[in-house]
JSON list of C-alpha atoms in Angstrom, two decimals:
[
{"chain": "D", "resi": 1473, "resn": "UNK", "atom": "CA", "xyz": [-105.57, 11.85, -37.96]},
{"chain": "D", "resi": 1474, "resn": "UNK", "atom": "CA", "xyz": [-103.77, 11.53, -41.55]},
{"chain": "D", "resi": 1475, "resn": "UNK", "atom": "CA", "xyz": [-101.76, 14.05, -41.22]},
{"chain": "D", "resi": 1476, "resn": "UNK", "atom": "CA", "xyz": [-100.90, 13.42, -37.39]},
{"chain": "D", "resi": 1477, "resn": "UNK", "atom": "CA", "xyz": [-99.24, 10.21, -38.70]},
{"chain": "D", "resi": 1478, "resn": "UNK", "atom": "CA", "xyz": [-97.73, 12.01, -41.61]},
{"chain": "D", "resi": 1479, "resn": "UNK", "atom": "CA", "xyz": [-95.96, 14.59, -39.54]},
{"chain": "D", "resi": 1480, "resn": "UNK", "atom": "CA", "xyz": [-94.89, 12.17, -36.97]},
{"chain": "D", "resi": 1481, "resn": "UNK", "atom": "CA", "xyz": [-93.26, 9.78, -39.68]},
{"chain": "D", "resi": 1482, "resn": "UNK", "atom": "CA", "xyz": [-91.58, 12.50, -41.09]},
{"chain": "D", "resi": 1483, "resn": "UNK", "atom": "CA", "xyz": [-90.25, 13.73, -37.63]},
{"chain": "D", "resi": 1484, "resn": "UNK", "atom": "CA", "xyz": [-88.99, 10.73, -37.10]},
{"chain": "D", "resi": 1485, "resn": "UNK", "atom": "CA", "xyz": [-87.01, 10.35, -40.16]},
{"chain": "D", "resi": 1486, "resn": "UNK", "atom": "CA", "xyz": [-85.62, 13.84, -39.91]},
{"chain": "D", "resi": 1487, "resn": "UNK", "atom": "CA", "xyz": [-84.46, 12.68, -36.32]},
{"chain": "D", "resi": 1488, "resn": "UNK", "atom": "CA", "xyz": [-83.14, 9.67, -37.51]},
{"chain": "D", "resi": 1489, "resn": "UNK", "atom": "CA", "xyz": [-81.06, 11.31, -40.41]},
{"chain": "D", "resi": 1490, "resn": "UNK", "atom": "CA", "xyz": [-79.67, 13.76, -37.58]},
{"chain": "D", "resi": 1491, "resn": "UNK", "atom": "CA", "xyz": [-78.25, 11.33, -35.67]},
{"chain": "D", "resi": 1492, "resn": "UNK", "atom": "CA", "xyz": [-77.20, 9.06, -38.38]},
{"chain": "D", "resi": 1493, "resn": "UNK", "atom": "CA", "xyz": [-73.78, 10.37, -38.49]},
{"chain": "D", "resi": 1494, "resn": "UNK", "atom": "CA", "xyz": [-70.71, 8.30, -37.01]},
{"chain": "D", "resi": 1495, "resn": "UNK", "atom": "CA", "xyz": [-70.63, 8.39, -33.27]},
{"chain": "D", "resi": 1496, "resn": "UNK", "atom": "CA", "xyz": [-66.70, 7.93, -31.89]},
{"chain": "D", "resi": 1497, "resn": "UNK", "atom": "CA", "xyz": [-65.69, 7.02, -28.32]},
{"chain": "D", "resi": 1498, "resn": "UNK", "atom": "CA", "xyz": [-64.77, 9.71, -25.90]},
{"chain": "D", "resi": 1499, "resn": "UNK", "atom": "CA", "xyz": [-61.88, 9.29, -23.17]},
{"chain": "D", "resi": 1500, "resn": "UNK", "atom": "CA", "xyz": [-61.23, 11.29, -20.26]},
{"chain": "D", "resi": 1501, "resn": "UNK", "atom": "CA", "xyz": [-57.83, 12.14, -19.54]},
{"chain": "D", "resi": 1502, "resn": "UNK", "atom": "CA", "xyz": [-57.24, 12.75, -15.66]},
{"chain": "D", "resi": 1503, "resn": "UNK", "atom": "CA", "xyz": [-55.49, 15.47, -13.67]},
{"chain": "D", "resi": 1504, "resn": "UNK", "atom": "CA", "xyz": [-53.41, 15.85, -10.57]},
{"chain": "D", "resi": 1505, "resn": "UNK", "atom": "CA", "xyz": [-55.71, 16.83, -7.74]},
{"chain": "D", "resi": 1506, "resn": "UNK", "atom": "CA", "xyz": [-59.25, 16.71, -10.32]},
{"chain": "D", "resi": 1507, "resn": "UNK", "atom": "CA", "xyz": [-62.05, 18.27, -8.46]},
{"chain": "D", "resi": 1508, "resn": "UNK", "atom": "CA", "xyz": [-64.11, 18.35, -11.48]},
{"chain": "D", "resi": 1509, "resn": "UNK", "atom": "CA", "xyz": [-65.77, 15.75, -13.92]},
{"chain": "D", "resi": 1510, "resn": "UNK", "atom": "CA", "xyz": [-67.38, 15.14, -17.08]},
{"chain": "D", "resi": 1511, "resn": "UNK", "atom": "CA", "xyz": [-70.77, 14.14, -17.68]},
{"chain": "D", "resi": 1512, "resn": "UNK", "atom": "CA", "xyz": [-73.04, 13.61, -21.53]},
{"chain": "D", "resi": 1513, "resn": "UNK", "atom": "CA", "xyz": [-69.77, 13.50, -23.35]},
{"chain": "D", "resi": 1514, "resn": "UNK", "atom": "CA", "xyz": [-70.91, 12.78, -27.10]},
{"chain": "D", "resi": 1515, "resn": "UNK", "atom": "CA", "xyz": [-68.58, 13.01, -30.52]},
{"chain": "D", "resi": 1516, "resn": "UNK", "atom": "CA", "xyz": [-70.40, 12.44, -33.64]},
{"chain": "D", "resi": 1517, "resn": "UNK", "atom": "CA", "xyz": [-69.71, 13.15, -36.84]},
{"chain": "D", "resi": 1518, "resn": "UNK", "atom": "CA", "xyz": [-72.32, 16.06, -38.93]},
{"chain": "D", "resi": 1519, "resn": "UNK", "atom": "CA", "xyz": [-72.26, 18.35, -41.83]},
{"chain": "D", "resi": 1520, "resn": "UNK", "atom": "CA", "xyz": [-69.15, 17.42, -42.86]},
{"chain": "D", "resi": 1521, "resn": "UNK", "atom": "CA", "xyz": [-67.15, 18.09, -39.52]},
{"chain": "D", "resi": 1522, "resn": "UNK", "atom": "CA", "xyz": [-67.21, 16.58, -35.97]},
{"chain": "D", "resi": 1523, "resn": "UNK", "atom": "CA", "xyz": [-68.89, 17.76, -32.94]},
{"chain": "D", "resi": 1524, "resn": "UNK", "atom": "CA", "xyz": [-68.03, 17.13, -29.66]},
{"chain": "D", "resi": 1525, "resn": "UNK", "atom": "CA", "xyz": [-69.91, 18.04, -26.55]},
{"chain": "D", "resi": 1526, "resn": "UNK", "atom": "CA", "xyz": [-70.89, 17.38, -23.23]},
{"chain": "D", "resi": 1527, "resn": "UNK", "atom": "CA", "xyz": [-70.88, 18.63, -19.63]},
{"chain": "D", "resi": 1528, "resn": "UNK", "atom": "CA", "xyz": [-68.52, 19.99, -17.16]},
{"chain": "D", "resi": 1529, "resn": "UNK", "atom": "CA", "xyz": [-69.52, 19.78, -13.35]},
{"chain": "D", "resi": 1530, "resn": "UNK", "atom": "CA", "xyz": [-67.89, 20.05, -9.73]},
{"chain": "D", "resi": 1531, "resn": "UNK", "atom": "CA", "xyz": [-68.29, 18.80, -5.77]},
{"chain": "D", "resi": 1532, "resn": "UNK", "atom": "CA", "xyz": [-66.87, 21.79, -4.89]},
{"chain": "D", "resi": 1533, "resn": "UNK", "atom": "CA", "xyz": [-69.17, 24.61, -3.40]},
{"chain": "D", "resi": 1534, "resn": "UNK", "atom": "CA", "xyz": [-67.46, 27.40, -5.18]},
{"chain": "D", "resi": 1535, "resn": "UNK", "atom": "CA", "xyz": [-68.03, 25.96, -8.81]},
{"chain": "D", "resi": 1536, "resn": "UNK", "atom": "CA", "xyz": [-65.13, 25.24, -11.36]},
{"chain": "D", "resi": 1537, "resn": "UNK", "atom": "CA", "xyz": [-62.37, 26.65, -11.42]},
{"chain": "D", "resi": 1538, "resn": "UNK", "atom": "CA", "xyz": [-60.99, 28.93, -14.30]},
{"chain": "D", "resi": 1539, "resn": "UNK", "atom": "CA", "xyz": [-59.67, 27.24, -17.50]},
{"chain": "D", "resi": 1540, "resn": "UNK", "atom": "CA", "xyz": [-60.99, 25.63, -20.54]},
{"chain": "D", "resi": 1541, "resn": "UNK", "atom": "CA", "xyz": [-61.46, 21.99, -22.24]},
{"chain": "D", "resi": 1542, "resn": "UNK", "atom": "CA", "xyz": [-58.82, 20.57, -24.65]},
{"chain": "D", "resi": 1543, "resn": "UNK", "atom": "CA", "xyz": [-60.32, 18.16, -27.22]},
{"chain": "D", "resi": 1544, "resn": "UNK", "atom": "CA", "xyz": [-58.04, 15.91, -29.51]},
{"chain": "D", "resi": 1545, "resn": "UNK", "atom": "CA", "xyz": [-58.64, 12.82, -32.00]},
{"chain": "D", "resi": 1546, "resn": "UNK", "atom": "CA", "xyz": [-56.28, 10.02, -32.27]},
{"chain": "D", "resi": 1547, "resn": "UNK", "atom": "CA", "xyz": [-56.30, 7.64, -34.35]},
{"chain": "D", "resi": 1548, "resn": "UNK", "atom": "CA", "xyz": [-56.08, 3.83, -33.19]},
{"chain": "D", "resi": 1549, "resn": "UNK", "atom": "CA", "xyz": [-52.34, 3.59, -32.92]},
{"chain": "D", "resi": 1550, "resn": "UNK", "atom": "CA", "xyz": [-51.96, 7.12, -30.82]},
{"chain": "D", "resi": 1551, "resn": "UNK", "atom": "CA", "xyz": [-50.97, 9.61, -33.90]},
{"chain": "D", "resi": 1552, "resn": "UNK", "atom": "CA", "xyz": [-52.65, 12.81, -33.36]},
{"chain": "D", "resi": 1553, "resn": "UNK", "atom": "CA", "xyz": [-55.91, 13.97, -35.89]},
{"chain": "D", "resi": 1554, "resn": "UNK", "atom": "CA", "xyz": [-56.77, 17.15, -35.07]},
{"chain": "D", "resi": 1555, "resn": "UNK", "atom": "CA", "xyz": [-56.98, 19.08, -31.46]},
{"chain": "D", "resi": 1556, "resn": "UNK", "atom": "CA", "xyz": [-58.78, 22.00, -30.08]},
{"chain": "D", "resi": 1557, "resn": "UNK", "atom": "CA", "xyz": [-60.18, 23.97, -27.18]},
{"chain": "D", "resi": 1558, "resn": "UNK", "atom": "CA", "xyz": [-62.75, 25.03, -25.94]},
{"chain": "D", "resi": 1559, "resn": "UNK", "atom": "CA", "xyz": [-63.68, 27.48, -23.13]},
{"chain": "D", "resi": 1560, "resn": "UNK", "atom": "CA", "xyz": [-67.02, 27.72, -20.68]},
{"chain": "D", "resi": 1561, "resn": "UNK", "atom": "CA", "xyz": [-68.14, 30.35, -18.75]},
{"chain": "D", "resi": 1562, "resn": "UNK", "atom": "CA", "xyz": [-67.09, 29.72, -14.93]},
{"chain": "D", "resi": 1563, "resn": "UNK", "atom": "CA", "xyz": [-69.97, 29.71, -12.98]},
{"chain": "D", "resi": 1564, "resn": "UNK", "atom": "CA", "xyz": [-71.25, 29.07, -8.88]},
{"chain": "D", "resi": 1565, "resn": "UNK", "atom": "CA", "xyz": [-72.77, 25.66, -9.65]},
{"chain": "D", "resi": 1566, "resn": "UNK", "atom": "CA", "xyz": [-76.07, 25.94, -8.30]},
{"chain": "D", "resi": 1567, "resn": "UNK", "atom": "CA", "xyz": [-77.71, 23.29, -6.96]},
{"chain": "D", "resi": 1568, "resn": "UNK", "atom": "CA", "xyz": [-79.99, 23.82, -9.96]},
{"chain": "D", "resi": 1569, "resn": "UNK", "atom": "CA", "xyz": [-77.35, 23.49, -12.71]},
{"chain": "D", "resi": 1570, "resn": "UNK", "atom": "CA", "xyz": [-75.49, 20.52, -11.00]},
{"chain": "D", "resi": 1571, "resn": "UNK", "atom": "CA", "xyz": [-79.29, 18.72, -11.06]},
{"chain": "D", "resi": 1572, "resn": "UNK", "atom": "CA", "xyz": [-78.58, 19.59, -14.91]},
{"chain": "D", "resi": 1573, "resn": "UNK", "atom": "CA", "xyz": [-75.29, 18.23, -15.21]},
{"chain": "D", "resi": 1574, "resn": "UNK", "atom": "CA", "xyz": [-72.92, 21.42, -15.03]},
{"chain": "D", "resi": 1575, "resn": "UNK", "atom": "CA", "xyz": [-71.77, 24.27, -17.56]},
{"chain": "D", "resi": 1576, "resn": "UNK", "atom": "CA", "xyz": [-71.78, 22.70, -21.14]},
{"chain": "D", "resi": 1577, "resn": "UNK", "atom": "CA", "xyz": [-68.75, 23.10, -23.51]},
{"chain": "D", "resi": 1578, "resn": "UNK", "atom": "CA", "xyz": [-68.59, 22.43, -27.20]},
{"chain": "D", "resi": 1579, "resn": "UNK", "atom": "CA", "xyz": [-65.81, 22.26, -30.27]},
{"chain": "D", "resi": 1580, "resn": "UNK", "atom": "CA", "xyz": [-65.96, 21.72, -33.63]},
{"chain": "D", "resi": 1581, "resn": "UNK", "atom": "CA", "xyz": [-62.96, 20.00, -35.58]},
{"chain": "D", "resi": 1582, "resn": "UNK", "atom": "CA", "xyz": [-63.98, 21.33, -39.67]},
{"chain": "D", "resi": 1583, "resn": "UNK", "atom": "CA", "xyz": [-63.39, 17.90, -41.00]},
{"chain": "D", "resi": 1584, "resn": "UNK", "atom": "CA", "xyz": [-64.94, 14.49, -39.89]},
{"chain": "D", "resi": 1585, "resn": "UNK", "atom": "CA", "xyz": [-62.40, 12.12, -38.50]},
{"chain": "D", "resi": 1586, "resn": "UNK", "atom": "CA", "xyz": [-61.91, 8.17, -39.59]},
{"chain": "D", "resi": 1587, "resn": "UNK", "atom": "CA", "xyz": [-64.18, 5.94, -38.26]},
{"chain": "D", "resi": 1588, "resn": "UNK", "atom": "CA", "xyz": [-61.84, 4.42, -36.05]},
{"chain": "D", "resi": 1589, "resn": "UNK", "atom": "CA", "xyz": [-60.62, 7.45, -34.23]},
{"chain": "D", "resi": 1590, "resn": "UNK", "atom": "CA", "xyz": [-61.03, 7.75, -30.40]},
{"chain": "D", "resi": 1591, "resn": "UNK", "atom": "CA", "xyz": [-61.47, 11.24, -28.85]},
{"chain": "D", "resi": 1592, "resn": "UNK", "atom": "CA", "xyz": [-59.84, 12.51, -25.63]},
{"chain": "D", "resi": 1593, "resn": "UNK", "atom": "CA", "xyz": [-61.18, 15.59, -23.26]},
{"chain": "D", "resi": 1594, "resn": "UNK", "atom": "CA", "xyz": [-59.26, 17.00, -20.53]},
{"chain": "D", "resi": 1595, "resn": "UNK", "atom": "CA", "xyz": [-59.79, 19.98, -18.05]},
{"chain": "D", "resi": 1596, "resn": "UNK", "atom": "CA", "xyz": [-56.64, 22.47, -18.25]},
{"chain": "D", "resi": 1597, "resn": "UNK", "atom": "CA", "xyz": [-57.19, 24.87, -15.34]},
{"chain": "D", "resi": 1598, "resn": "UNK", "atom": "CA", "xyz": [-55.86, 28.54, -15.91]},
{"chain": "D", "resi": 1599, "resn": "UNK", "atom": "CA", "xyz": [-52.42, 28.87, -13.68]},
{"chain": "D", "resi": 1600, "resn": "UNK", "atom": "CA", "xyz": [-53.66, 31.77, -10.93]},
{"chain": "D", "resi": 1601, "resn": "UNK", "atom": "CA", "xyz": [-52.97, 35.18, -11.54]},
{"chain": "D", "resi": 1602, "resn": "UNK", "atom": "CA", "xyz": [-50.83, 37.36, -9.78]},
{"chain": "D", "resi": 1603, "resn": "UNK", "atom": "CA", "xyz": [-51.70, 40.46, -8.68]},
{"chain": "D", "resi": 1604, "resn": "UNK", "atom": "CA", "xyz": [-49.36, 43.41, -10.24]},
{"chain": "D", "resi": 1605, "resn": "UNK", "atom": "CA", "xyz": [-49.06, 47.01, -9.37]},
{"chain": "D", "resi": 1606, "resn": "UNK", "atom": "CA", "xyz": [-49.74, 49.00, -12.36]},
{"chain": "D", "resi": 1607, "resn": "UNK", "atom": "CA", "xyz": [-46.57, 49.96, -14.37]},
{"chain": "D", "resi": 1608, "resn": "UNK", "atom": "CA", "xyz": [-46.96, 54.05, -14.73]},
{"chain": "D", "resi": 1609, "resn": "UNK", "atom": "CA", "xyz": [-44.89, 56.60, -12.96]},
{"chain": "D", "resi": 1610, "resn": "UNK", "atom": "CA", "xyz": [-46.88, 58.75, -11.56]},
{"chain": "D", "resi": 1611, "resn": "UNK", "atom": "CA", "xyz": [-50.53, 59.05, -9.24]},
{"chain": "D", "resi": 1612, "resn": "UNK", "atom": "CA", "xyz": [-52.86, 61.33, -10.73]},
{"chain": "D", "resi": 1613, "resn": "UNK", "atom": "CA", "xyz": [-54.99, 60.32, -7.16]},
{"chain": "D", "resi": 1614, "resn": "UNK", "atom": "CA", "xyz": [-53.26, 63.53, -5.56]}
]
């Protein structure tokens, strides 16, 4: 039983020191026609840079559509920290990973930021690609 209580006090000070890092606010920026949204977003800072994570999720039955996440930290009067992206892997959304929250997406900015610095995410869908006939002259197909 001693060392039940031992373990568990030392879990729960190496969970505490884990999490003991400064925590910033996250904003979501909108988009024109946003069939998409954000869910668990966290930004903390740890090991000397900042982490920022969360979920990305859709109504849509054919699951998000190509693109990536851009992260940026501001400081409190708008001038821009540091910025970043991040990309997910596309996916169907099952009804099993929307129960989850979505497709999760992480970035890393290498330094931590002031403690009075507010963090934006945005979606940036991919513009469609267009479909190009190769550029070779000649058809080896004969």
């Amino acid at each position: 039983m001693k060392k039940f209580l031992v373990s568990l006090l030392l879990g729960s000070c190496a969970i505490a020191s884990a999490w003991a890092g400064e925590k910033y606010p996250v904003e979501i920026v909108p988009q024109p026609d946003q069939e998409w949204r954000f869910q668990r977003l966290m930004a903390y800072s740890a090991d000397n840079a900042t982490k920022v994570s969360g979920r990305l999720t859709s109504n849509l039955p054919i699951g998000l559509p190509r693109g990536h996440v851009d992260v940026a930290a501001y400081t409190k009067s708008g001038e821009l920290i540091a910025e970043t992206t991040t990309d997910y892997a596309p996916a169907i959304l099952t009804h099993i990973m929307k129960k989850k929250g979505g497709v999760r997406f992480s970035a890393t900015f290498e330094k931590p930021l002031p403690s009075d610095a507010m963090v934006k995410v945005a979606f940036h869908r991919d513009l469609p690609s267009t479909k190009v006939n190769p550029s070779h002259s000649g058809n080896i197909a004969k």
